[in-house]
Coordinates of C-alpha atoms in Angstrom, one line a residue:
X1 CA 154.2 106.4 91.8
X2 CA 152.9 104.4 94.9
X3 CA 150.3 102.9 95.8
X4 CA 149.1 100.0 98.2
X5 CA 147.4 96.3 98.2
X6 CA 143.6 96.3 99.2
X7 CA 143.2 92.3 98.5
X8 CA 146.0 90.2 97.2
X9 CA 145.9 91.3 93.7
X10 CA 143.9 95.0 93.7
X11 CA 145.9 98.1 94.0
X12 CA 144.7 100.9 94.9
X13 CA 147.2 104.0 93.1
X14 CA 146.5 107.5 92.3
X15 CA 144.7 108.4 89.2
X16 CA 147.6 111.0 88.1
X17 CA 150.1 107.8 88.0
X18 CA 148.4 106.1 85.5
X19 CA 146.6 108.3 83.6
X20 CA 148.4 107.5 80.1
X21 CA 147.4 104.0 80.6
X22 CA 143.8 105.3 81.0
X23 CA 144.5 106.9 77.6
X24 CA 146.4 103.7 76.0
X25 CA 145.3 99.9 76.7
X26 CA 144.7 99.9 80.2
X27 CA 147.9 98.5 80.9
X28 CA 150.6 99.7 83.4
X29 CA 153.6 98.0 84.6
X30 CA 154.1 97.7 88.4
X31 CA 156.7 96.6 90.6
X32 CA 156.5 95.4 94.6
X33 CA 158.4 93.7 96.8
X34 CA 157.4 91.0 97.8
X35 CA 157.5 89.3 101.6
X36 CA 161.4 88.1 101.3
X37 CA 162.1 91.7 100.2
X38 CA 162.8 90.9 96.4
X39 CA 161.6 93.2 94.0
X40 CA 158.7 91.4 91.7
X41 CA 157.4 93.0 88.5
X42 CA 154.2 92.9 86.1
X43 CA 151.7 93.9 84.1
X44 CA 148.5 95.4 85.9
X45 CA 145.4 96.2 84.2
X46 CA 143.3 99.3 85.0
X47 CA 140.3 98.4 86.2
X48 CA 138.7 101.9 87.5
X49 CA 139.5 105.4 88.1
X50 CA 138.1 108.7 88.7
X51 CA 139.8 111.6 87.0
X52 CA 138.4 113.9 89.7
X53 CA 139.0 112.2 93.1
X54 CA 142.8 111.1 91.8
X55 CA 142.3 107.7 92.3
X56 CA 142.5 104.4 90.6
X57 CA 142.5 100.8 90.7
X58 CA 144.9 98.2 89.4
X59 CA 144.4 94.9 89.1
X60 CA 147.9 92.6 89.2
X61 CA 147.1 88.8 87.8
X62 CA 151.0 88.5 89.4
X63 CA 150.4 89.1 92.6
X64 CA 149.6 86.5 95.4
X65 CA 148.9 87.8 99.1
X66 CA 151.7 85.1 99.9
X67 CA 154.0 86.9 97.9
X68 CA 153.4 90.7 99.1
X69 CA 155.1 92.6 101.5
X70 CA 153.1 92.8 104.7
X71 CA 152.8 96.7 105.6
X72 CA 154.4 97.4 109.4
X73 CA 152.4 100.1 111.4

């Protein structure tokens, strides 16, 4: 699934993406890339969701705002 950095380590995802974690241990695996283009990979904790809107939010300990990919609009 996709989903996109609000701060330097919350993602914000769709609820549908991780809804096994949601039924597990709150634990999903997420890869980015990161600001040189290199794919970087880690654990993410689910920190909220709501079934009905479709959305959740990850938190990635990994993740430094120096080390994500900047979005270009």
């Amino acid at each position: 699934g996709s989903g996109f950095f609000i701060k330097s380590d919350v993602v914000v995802t769709n609820y549908h993406v991780v809804e096994n974690a949601a039924l597990r241990d709150d634990t999903v695996r997420v890869e980015f890339r990161d600001a040189k283009g290199n794919v970087q990979s880690g654990t993410a904790r689910l920190a909220a969701y709501d079934e009905e809107s479709d959305l959740a939010v990850l938190i990635v300990p990994t993740a430094k705002e120096s080390h994500v990919k900047k979005l270009s609009l």
